[in-house]
């Protein structure tokens, strides 16, 4: 199969989806009003509520939701063959992710910029809201812990990427100052910053002493490190501590000082990266040697495909970003279509090239089968396969392999760092909401809530011994990520459906993907909890069984409550609750 043809079909579907389907949703379903005063103007505080140019906000939103997940999920999912992953990415992006991300942004803007967790109380009551916040908090904590591990691991594996990534921070702060204090446009400075990063990347890729290689500084992989740890484990610990100090500062600064300009740079970085990869695809014209479907798979694609590819098809985390940080910065309500729906399309484009980069890496079907010999092996090698495959595509433009690998690793680290920063900020919001809910004022304080977020992340990363060695404690509960994340997306679509119904608007566009996603997610969760993790199953895991069972029960509870709300049977109780407030 020719890879260019696959790319053309996928990109064509994305273009049609944004041009026609998102326009229909904006005008006929969400009914955006250009004159509506958004929370960014109504509650403007210069810290979280900041009216922002839609292109800058798209940069923040896109890079926050992208992370490494739209790369990693598809890179694993090709284990079942490239066709199922391809179909889920393009159809999921157009009919589920775009509607979901757009909808959570619109509903938050119409509700004071509140998070989807807080908004839940209006539709499914206080108890449903508390259960929902618990699921959200668990999900965000997992993301923080695992993304910290991923970034630390990439810094160790690709030390040439460290200096370019760190140079971005002062450049972003300068751009933020110039834009908001000197009224300078962001576009040209951010492009220059990106050029500076890649210039440094070219140098660090070729000049070894500019590579920040902590393991080599300590004498190599076999050398002893600190506190009885080896050199690699010590390097992990040092990078994780540095990352958590960074995200503490980044997530408490006003959004215009670092978050917005850095994310705007990263949006250019992604655009440039995608142009390089798609141009490399055209020039190299590779053939897909992976099978369309893998008949020898040891794990069924149904329903696991739909929780393995989350970001890149649909992801509940996107709703947290839409209703957490993006809604507080939306300048005009009509910008929600570009920020929300096109943000999902951008991620779909990234997921598509991730699939192509991986499935064109192999010289034959046997070569693919040897690498993707099992689902566990696909999980272990997926990200590395993408980096190798993407570097080959970039090499089609004449970029040396070392430079191409460094640039690809910079892109992955930058997105993962952006997601980590936003996730810690979101966790601060959620902790503050819980503090408000239970009348604990100290939890609503910015630095108290951020400290809890950072310390709990550090504890999960460093204290338990994870399956990937020291520093990978987050992976102990990472198997819950896929179902928790998709569960969150399904519940968010359900809440949007209730919101639309109460306004007398046709809610089929959100209800249909909700039913599909909720069925697949609960199906996957039931199989994992009761047939893979339970004490009587082979390879049982009591930690995952207990946590998974709790989330599963909470999910069933929320779904029943939501259906009651959707059918109107819950209206009397909600009205009584509002009157009691």
mmCIF file of N, CA, C and O in Angstrom, residues 148-232:
data_model
loop_
_atom_site.group_PDB
_atom_site.id
_atom_site.type_symbol
_atom_site.label_atom_id
_atom_site.label_comp_id
_atom_site.label_asym_id
_atom_site.label_seq_id
_atom_site.Cartn_x
_atom_site.Cartn_y
_atom_site.Cartn_z
ATOM 1 N N UNK A 148 6.135 13.046 33.276
ATOM 2 C CA UNK A 148 7.422 13.399 33.891
ATOM 3 C C UNK A 148 8.446 12.303 33.601
ATOM 4 O O UNK A 148 9.605 12.578 33.268
ATOM 5 N N UNK A 149 8.003 11.051 33.707
ATOM 6 C CA UNK A 149 8.899 9.933 33.411
ATOM 7 C C UNK A 149 9.312 9.933 31.941
ATOM 8 O O UNK A 149 10.476 9.702 31.606
ATOM 9 N N UNK A 150 8.347 10.178 31.058
ATOM 10 C CA UNK A 150 8.643 10.169 29.613
ATOM 11 C C UNK A 150 9.686 11.233 29.269
ATOM 12 O O UNK A 150 10.668 10.965 28.551
ATOM 13 N N UNK A 151 9.507 12.439 29.798
ATOM 14 C CA UNK A 151 10.439 13.525 29.476
ATOM 15 C C UNK A 151 11.824 13.213 30.025
ATOM 16 O O UNK A 151 12.836 13.395 29.334
ATOM 17 N N UNK A 152 11.880 12.748 31.287
ATOM 18 C CA UNK A 152 13.185 12.411 31.878
ATOM 19 C C UNK A 152 13.876 11.326 31.056
ATOM 20 O O UNK A 152 15.089 11.384 30.812
ATOM 21 N N UNK A 153 13.100 10.351 30.607
ATOM 22 C CA UNK A 153 13.648 9.262 29.810
ATOM 23 C C UNK A 153 14.197 9.776 28.473
ATOM 24 O O UNK A 153 15.285 9.382 28.021
ATOM 25 N N UNK A 154 13.442 10.690 27.834
ATOM 26 C CA UNK A 154 13.898 11.243 26.555
ATOM 27 C C UNK A 154 15.146 12.101 26.736
ATOM 28 O O UNK A 154 16.035 12.103 25.869
ATOM 29 N N UNK A 155 15.221 12.835 27.828
ATOM 30 C CA UNK A 155 16.425 13.637 28.088
ATOM 31 C C UNK A 155 17.655 12.738 28.233
ATOM 32 O O UNK A 155 18.761 13.112 27.822
ATOM 33 N N UNK A 156 17.460 11.568 28.841
ATOM 34 C CA UNK A 156 18.587 10.646 29.009
ATOM 35 C C UNK A 156 18.935 9.964 27.681
ATOM 36 O O UNK A 156 20.106 9.837 27.329
ATOM 37 N N UNK A 157 17.897 9.570 26.944
ATOM 38 C CA UNK A 157 18.134 8.861 25.676
ATOM 39 C C UNK A 157 18.664 9.800 24.592
ATOM 40 O O UNK A 157 19.513 9.416 23.784
ATOM 41 N N UNK A 158 18.134 11.029 24.560
ATOM 42 C CA UNK A 158 18.537 12.003 23.531
ATOM 43 C C UNK A 158 19.078 13.269 24.209
ATOM 44 O O UNK A 158 18.406 14.317 24.226
ATOM 45 N N UNK A 159 20.276 13.223 24.771
ATOM 46 C CA UNK A 159 20.811 14.377 25.524
ATOM 47 C C UNK A 159 21.012 15.613 24.653
ATOM 48 O O UNK A 159 21.072 16.732 25.176
ATOM 49 N N UNK A 160 21.091 15.436 23.338
ATOM 50 C CA UNK A 160 21.252 16.600 22.450
ATOM 51 C C UNK A 160 19.999 17.481 22.439
ATOM 52 O O UNK A 160 20.056 18.638 22.025
ATOM 53 N N UNK A 161 18.882 16.944 22.901
ATOM 54 C CA UNK A 161 17.640 17.721 22.881
ATOM 55 C C UNK A 161 17.497 18.643 24.085
ATOM 56 O O UNK A 161 16.655 19.536 24.087
ATOM 57 N N UNK A 162 18.321 18.444 25.115
ATOM 58 C CA UNK A 162 18.133 19.175 26.380
ATOM 59 C C UNK A 162 18.343 20.680 26.195
ATOM 60 O O UNK A 162 17.488 21.498 26.563
ATOM 61 N N UNK A 163 19.479 21.055 25.640
ATOM 62 C CA UNK A 163 19.813 22.488 25.521
ATOM 63 C C UNK A 163 18.792 23.243 24.670
ATOM 64 O O UNK A 163 18.312 24.316 25.088
ATOM 65 N N UNK A 164 18.394 22.734 23.487
ATOM 66 C CA UNK A 164 17.368 23.454 22.712
ATOM 67 C C UNK A 164 16.056 23.609 23.465
ATOM 68 O O UNK A 164 15.408 24.657 23.370
ATOM 69 N N UNK A 165 15.647 22.583 24.218
ATOM 70 C CA UNK A 165 14.387 22.662 24.969
ATOM 71 C C UNK A 165 14.477 23.731 26.056
ATOM 72 O O UNK A 165 13.553 24.532 26.251
ATOM 73 N N UNK A 166 15.595 23.793 26.762
ATOM 74 C CA UNK A 166 15.735 24.756 27.856
ATOM 75 C C UNK A 166 15.923 26.180 27.350
ATOM 76 O O UNK A 166 15.540 27.137 28.013
ATOM 77 N N UNK A 167 16.508 26.327 26.176
ATOM 78 C CA UNK A 167 16.661 27.662 25.591
ATOM 79 C C UNK A 167 15.289 28.281 25.298
ATOM 80 O O UNK A 167 15.105 29.494 25.335
ATOM 81 N N UNK A 168 14.315 27.438 25.052
ATOM 82 C CA UNK A 168 12.966 27.926 24.736
ATOM 83 C C UNK A 168 12.372 28.738 25.891
ATOM 84 O O UNK A 168 11.596 29.676 25.647
ATOM 85 N N UNK A 169 12.703 28.403 27.120
ATOM 86 C CA UNK A 169 12.066 29.048 28.282
ATOM 87 C C UNK A 169 12.362 30.548 28.346
ATOM 88 O O UNK A 169 11.428 31.364 28.366
ATOM 89 N N UNK A 170 13.635 30.988 28.364
ATOM 90 C CA UNK A 170 13.868 32.446 28.393
ATOM 91 C C UNK A 170 13.365 33.154 27.139
ATOM 92 O O UNK A 170 12.906 34.302 27.225
ATOM 93 N N UNK A 171 13.441 32.475 26.004
ATOM 94 C CA UNK A 171 12.926 33.092 24.776
ATOM 95 C C UNK A 171 11.412 33.322 24.886
ATOM 96 O O UNK A 171 10.903 34.379 24.489
ATOM 97 N N UNK A 172 10.694 32.356 25.450
ATOM 98 C CA UNK A 172 9.245 32.494 25.605
ATOM 99 C C UNK A 172 8.904 33.623 26.574
ATOM 100 O O UNK A 172 7.971 34.401 26.336
ATOM 101 N N UNK A 173 9.643 33.717 27.673
ATOM 102 C CA UNK A 173 9.384 34.784 28.652
ATOM 103 C C UNK A 173 9.602 36.150 27.999
ATOM 104 O O UNK A 173 8.810 37.087 28.191
ATOM 105 N N UNK A 174 10.645 36.270 27.209
ATOM 106 C CA UNK A 174 10.913 37.542 26.515
ATOM 107 C C UNK A 174 9.783 37.870 25.533
ATOM 108 O O UNK A 174 9.319 39.021 25.459
ATOM 109 N N UNK A 175 9.317 36.865 24.802
ATOM 110 C CA UNK A 175 8.230 37.099 23.839
ATOM 111 C C UNK A 175 6.948 37.514 24.563
ATOM 112 O O UNK A 175 6.237 38.425 24.131
ATOM 113 N N UNK A 176 6.656 36.865 25.688
ATOM 114 C CA UNK A 176 5.472 37.237 26.461
ATOM 115 C C UNK A 176 5.556 38.670 26.944
ATOM 116 O O UNK A 176 4.578 39.434 26.867
ATOM 117 N N UNK A 177 6.726 39.073 27.437
ATOM 118 C CA UNK A 177 6.919 40.459 27.906
ATOM 119 C C UNK A 177 6.766 41.441 26.742
ATOM 120 O O UNK A 177 6.064 42.465 26.864
ATOM 121 N N UNK A 178 7.381 41.117 25.614
ATOM 122 C CA UNK A 178 7.317 42.024 24.455
ATOM 123 C C UNK A 178 5.892 42.141 23.921
ATOM 124 O O UNK A 178 5.456 43.217 23.503
ATOM 125 N N UNK A 179 5.149 41.038 23.972
ATOM 126 C CA UNK A 179 3.795 41.052 23.419
ATOM 127 C C UNK A 179 2.822 41.801 24.315
ATOM 128 O O UNK A 179 1.997 42.577 23.831
ATOM 129 N N UNK A 180 2.890 41.570 25.621
ATOM 130 C CA UNK A 180 1.883 42.139 26.521
ATOM 131 C C UNK A 180 2.297 43.475 27.143
ATOM 132 O O UNK A 180 1.455 44.238 27.607
ATOM 133 N N UNK A 181 3.580 43.769 27.174
ATOM 134 C CA UNK A 181 4.014 45.035 27.759
ATOM 135 C C UNK A 181 4.455 46.031 26.689
ATOM 136 O O UNK A 181 4.422 47.249 26.919
ATOM 137 N N UNK A 182 4.877 45.554 25.534
ATOM 138 C CA UNK A 182 5.340 46.445 24.462
ATOM 139 C C UNK A 182 4.445 46.359 23.225
ATOM 140 O O UNK A 182 4.776 46.947 22.191
ATOM 141 N N UNK A 183 3.352 45.587 23.341
ATOM 142 C CA UNK A 183 2.398 45.453 22.232
ATOM 143 C C UNK A 183 3.032 44.941 20.937
ATOM 144 O O UNK A 183 2.629 45.311 19.842
ATOM 145 N N UNK A 184 4.042 44.123 21.064
ATOM 146 C CA UNK A 184 4.690 43.540 19.884
ATOM 147 C C UNK A 184 3.899 42.304 19.444
ATOM 148 O O UNK A 184 3.395 41.561 20.273
ATOM 149 N N UNK A 185 3.789 42.105 18.136
ATOM 150 C CA UNK A 185 3.141 40.905 17.631
ATOM 151 C C UNK A 185 3.996 39.673 17.948
ATOM 152 O O UNK A 185 5.222 39.743 17.894
ATOM 153 N N UNK A 186 3.337 38.552 18.222
ATOM 154 C CA UNK A 186 4.081 37.359 18.634
ATOM 155 C C UNK A 186 4.664 36.570 17.463
ATOM 156 O O UNK A 186 5.632 35.825 17.640
ATOM 157 N N UNK A 187 4.087 36.696 16.289
ATOM 158 C CA UNK A 187 4.397 35.764 15.212
ATOM 159 C C UNK A 187 5.883 35.741 14.851
ATOM 160 O O UNK A 187 6.534 34.687 14.895
ATOM 161 N N UNK A 188 6.446 36.907 14.498
ATOM 162 C CA UNK A 188 7.839 36.943 14.047
ATOM 163 C C UNK A 188 8.804 36.534 15.161
ATOM 164 O O UNK A 188 9.691 35.678 14.932
ATOM 165 N N UNK A 189 8.666 37.097 16.403
ATOM 166 C CA UNK A 189 9.586 36.661 17.464
ATOM 167 C C UNK A 189 9.508 35.160 17.744
ATOM 168 O O UNK A 189 10.538 34.522 18.006
ATOM 169 N N UNK A 190 8.310 34.594 17.680
ATOM 170 C CA UNK A 190 8.199 33.164 17.974
ATOM 171 C C UNK A 190 8.830 32.320 16.858
ATOM 172 O O UNK A 190 9.422 31.266 17.132
ATOM 173 N N UNK A 191 8.717 32.797 15.625
ATOM 174 C CA UNK A 191 9.384 32.072 14.531
ATOM 175 C C UNK A 191 10.906 32.155 14.678
ATOM 176 O O UNK A 191 11.620 31.180 14.420
ATOM 177 N N UNK A 192 11.384 33.343 15.092
ATOM 178 C CA UNK A 192 12.832 33.493 15.325
ATOM 179 C C UNK A 192 13.291 32.597 16.476
ATOM 180 O O UNK A 192 14.381 32.008 16.431
ATOM 181 N N UNK A 193 12.449 32.502 17.506
ATOM 182 C CA UNK A 193 12.790 31.633 18.644
ATOM 183 C C UNK A 193 12.881 30.179 18.195
ATOM 184 O O UNK A 193 13.786 29.432 18.609
ATOM 185 N N UNK A 194 11.946 29.792 17.348
ATOM 186 C CA UNK A 194 11.970 28.415 16.842
ATOM 187 C C UNK A 194 13.224 28.166 16.006
ATOM 188 O O UNK A 194 13.879 27.112 16.128
ATOM 189 N N UNK A 195 13.567 29.160 15.188
ATOM 190 C CA UNK A 195 14.786 29.022 14.376
ATOM 191 C C UNK A 195 16.013 28.892 15.274
ATOM 192 O O UNK A 195 16.930 28.092 14.997
ATOM 193 N N UNK A 196 16.025 29.669 16.366
ATOM 194 C CA UNK A 196 17.160 29.593 17.302
ATOM 195 C C UNK A 196 17.239 28.211 17.939
ATOM 196 O O UNK A 196 18.333 27.635 18.096
ATOM 197 N N UNK A 197 16.067 27.666 18.310
ATOM 198 C CA UNK A 197 16.049 26.321 18.914
ATOM 199 C C UNK A 197 16.611 25.271 17.953
ATOM 200 O O UNK A 197 17.431 24.431 18.339
ATOM 201 N N UNK A 198 16.178 25.340 16.704
ATOM 202 C CA UNK A 198 16.626 24.327 15.745
ATOM 203 C C UNK A 198 18.085 24.537 15.365
ATOM 204 O O UNK A 198 18.799 23.575 15.059
ATOM 205 N N UNK A 199 18.529 25.800 15.358
ATOM 206 C CA UNK A 199 19.956 26.062 15.106
ATOM 207 C C UNK A 199 20.799 25.421 16.208
ATOM 208 O O UNK A 199 21.816 24.758 15.921
ATOM 209 N N UNK A 200 20.349 25.604 17.436
ATOM 210 C CA UNK A 200 21.065 24.982 18.557
ATOM 211 C C UNK A 200 20.984 23.457 18.454
ATOM 212 O O UNK A 200 21.958 22.749 18.762
ATOM 213 N N UNK A 201 19.831 22.952 17.992
ATOM 214 C CA UNK A 201 19.680 21.502 17.852
ATOM 215 C C UNK A 201 20.680 20.931 16.847
ATOM 216 O O UNK A 201 21.260 19.854 17.066
ATOM 217 N N UNK A 202 20.885 21.646 15.753
ATOM 218 C CA UNK A 202 21.848 21.189 14.746
ATOM 219 C C UNK A 202 23.248 21.113 15.361
ATOM 220 O O UNK A 202 24.004 20.158 15.128
ATOM 221 N N UNK A 203 23.576 22.127 16.166
ATOM 222 C CA UNK A 203 24.914 22.151 16.784
ATOM 223 C C UNK A 203 25.052 21.048 17.826
ATOM 224 O O UNK A 203 26.039 20.293 17.848
ATOM 225 N N UNK A 204 24.047 20.930 18.714
ATOM 226 C CA UNK A 204 24.163 19.924 19.779
ATOM 227 C C UNK A 204 24.146 18.491 19.228
ATOM 228 O O UNK A 204 24.723 17.586 19.840
ATOM 229 N N UNK A 205 23.485 18.311 18.084
ATOM 230 C CA UNK A 205 23.465 16.970 17.490
ATOM 231 C C UNK A 205 24.857 16.546 17.028
ATOM 232 O O UNK A 205 25.185 15.350 17.000
ATOM 233 N N UNK A 206 25.696 17.534 16.670
ATOM 234 C CA UNK A 206 27.021 17.225 16.131
ATOM 235 C C UNK A 206 28.146 17.432 17.141
ATOM 236 O O UNK A 206 29.231 16.885 16.984
ATOM 237 N N UNK A 207 27.909 18.265 18.147
ATOM 238 C CA UNK A 207 28.956 18.583 19.125
ATOM 239 C C UNK A 207 28.616 17.904 20.450
ATOM 240 O O UNK A 207 27.721 18.349 21.188
ATOM 241 N N UNK A 208 29.318 16.834 20.753
ATOM 242 C CA UNK A 208 28.931 15.995 21.884
ATOM 243 C C UNK A 208 29.029 16.714 23.225
ATOM 244 O O UNK A 208 28.221 16.457 24.128
ATOM 245 N N UNK A 209 30.012 17.625 23.381
ATOM 246 C CA UNK A 209 30.174 18.236 24.701
ATOM 247 C C UNK A 209 29.057 19.241 25.015
ATOM 248 O O UNK A 209 28.914 19.682 26.165
ATOM 249 N N UNK A 210 28.237 19.579 24.029
ATOM 250 C CA UNK A 210 27.086 20.441 24.297
ATOM 251 C C UNK A 210 25.842 19.635 24.680
ATOM 252 O O UNK A 210 24.803 20.201 24.994
ATOM 253 N N UNK A 211 25.957 18.332 24.645
ATOM 254 C CA UNK A 211 24.830 17.481 25.018
ATOM 255 C C UNK A 211 24.827 17.282 26.535
ATOM 256 O O UNK A 211 25.831 16.847 27.103
ATOM 257 N N UNK A 212 23.713 17.622 27.167
ATOM 258 C CA UNK A 212 23.607 17.520 28.628
ATOM 259 C C UNK A 212 23.315 16.066 28.979
ATOM 260 O O UNK A 212 22.166 15.666 29.160
ATOM 261 N N UNK A 213 24.393 15.287 29.077
ATOM 262 C CA UNK A 213 24.266 13.845 29.295
ATOM 263 C C UNK A 213 24.655 13.527 30.742
ATOM 264 O O UNK A 213 25.837 13.286 31.051
ATOM 265 N N UNK A 214 23.669 13.505 31.622
ATOM 266 C CA UNK A 214 23.950 13.307 33.045
ATOM 267 C C UNK A 214 24.563 11.939 33.318
ATOM 268 O O UNK A 214 25.407 11.795 34.215
ATOM 269 N N UNK A 215 24.159 10.927 32.558
ATOM 270 C CA UNK A 215 24.695 9.578 32.779
ATOM 271 C C UNK A 215 26.194 9.553 32.480
ATOM 272 O O UNK A 215 26.991 8.991 33.246
ATOM 273 N N UNK A 216 26.596 10.187 31.390
ATOM 274 C CA UNK A 216 28.025 10.226 31.054
ATOM 275 C C UNK A 216 28.804 11.028 32.089
ATOM 276 O O UNK A 216 29.940 10.677 32.421
ATOM 277 N N UNK A 217 28.192 12.114 32.599
ATOM 278 C CA UNK A 217 28.872 12.919 33.614
ATOM 279 C C UNK A 217 29.229 12.078 34.833
ATOM 280 O O UNK A 217 30.226 12.334 35.522
ATOM 281 N N UNK A 218 28.381 11.057 35.103
ATOM 282 C CA UNK A 218 28.613 10.221 36.296
ATOM 283 C C UNK A 218 29.451 8.989 35.979
ATOM 284 O O UNK A 218 29.618 8.117 36.827
ATOM 285 N N UNK A 219 29.933 8.879 34.738
ATOM 286 C CA UNK A 219 30.837 7.791 34.400
ATOM 287 C C UNK A 219 30.239 6.683 33.574
ATOM 288 O O UNK A 219 30.850 5.628 33.410
ATOM 289 N N UNK A 220 29.009 6.852 33.083
ATOM 290 C CA UNK A 220 28.392 5.835 32.233
ATOM 291 C C UNK A 220 27.318 5.036 32.950
ATOM 292 O O UNK A 220 27.100 5.181 34.159
ATOM 293 N N UNK A 221 26.631 4.181 32.175
ATOM 294 C CA UNK A 221 25.472 3.458 32.695
ATOM 295 C C UNK A 221 25.799 2.534 33.853
ATOM 296 O O UNK A 221 24.967 2.264 34.710
ATOM 297 N N UNK A 222 27.018 2.016 33.880
ATOM 298 C CA UNK A 222 27.382 1.062 34.926
ATOM 299 C C UNK A 222 27.902 1.737 36.182
ATOM 300 O O UNK A 222 28.135 1.077 37.204
ATOM 301 N N UNK A 223 28.088 3.034 36.131
ATOM 302 C CA UNK A 223 28.674 3.755 37.269
ATOM 303 C C UNK A 223 27.654 3.925 38.398
ATOM 304 O O UNK A 223 26.447 3.835 38.188
ATOM 305 N N UNK A 224 28.179 4.199 39.603
ATOM 306 C CA UNK A 224 27.313 4.444 40.752
ATOM 307 C C UNK A 224 26.883 5.901 40.754
ATOM 308 O O UNK A 224 27.630 6.786 40.334
ATOM 309 N N UNK A 225 25.673 6.139 41.268
ATOM 310 C CA UNK A 225 25.169 7.506 41.336
ATOM 311 C C UNK A 225 25.034 7.965 42.774
ATOM 312 O O UNK A 225 25.912 7.708 43.595
ATOM 313 N N UNK A 226 23.919 8.611 43.090
ATOM 314 C CA UNK A 226 23.678 9.143 44.425
ATOM 315 C C UNK A 226 22.703 8.254 45.195
ATOM 316 O O UNK A 226 21.899 7.536 44.601
ATOM 317 N N UNK A 227 22.787 8.312 46.537
ATOM 318 C CA UNK A 227 21.846 7.622 47.432
ATOM 319 C C UNK A 227 21.760 6.122 47.136
ATOM 320 O O UNK A 227 20.682 5.511 47.243
ATOM 321 N N UNK A 228 22.862 5.534 46.718
ATOM 322 C CA UNK A 228 22.872 4.104 46.451
ATOM 323 C C UNK A 228 22.280 3.714 45.118
ATOM 324 O O UNK A 228 22.136 2.524 44.812
ATOM 325 N N UNK A 229 21.902 4.713 44.328
ATOM 326 C CA UNK A 229 21.316 4.436 43.013
ATOM 327 C C UNK A 229 22.400 4.353 41.951
ATOM 328 O O UNK A 229 23.504 4.859 42.132
ATOM 329 N N UNK A 230 22.089 3.729 40.816
ATOM 330 C CA UNK A 230 22.999 3.719 39.691
ATOM 331 C C UNK A 230 22.972 5.060 38.972
ATOM 332 O O UNK A 230 22.149 5.939 39.275
ATOM 333 N N UNK A 231 23.846 5.205 37.987
ATOM 334 C CA UNK A 231 23.947 6.483 37.273
ATOM 335 C C UNK A 231 22.647 6.820 36.532
ATOM 336 O O UNK A 231 22.183 7.967 36.544
ATOM 337 N N UNK A 232 22.036 5.814 35.892
ATOM 338 C CA UNK A 232 20.804 6.070 35.128
ATOM 339 C C UNK A 232 19.673 6.482 36.063
ATOM 340 O O UNK A 232 18.935 7.449 35.795
#
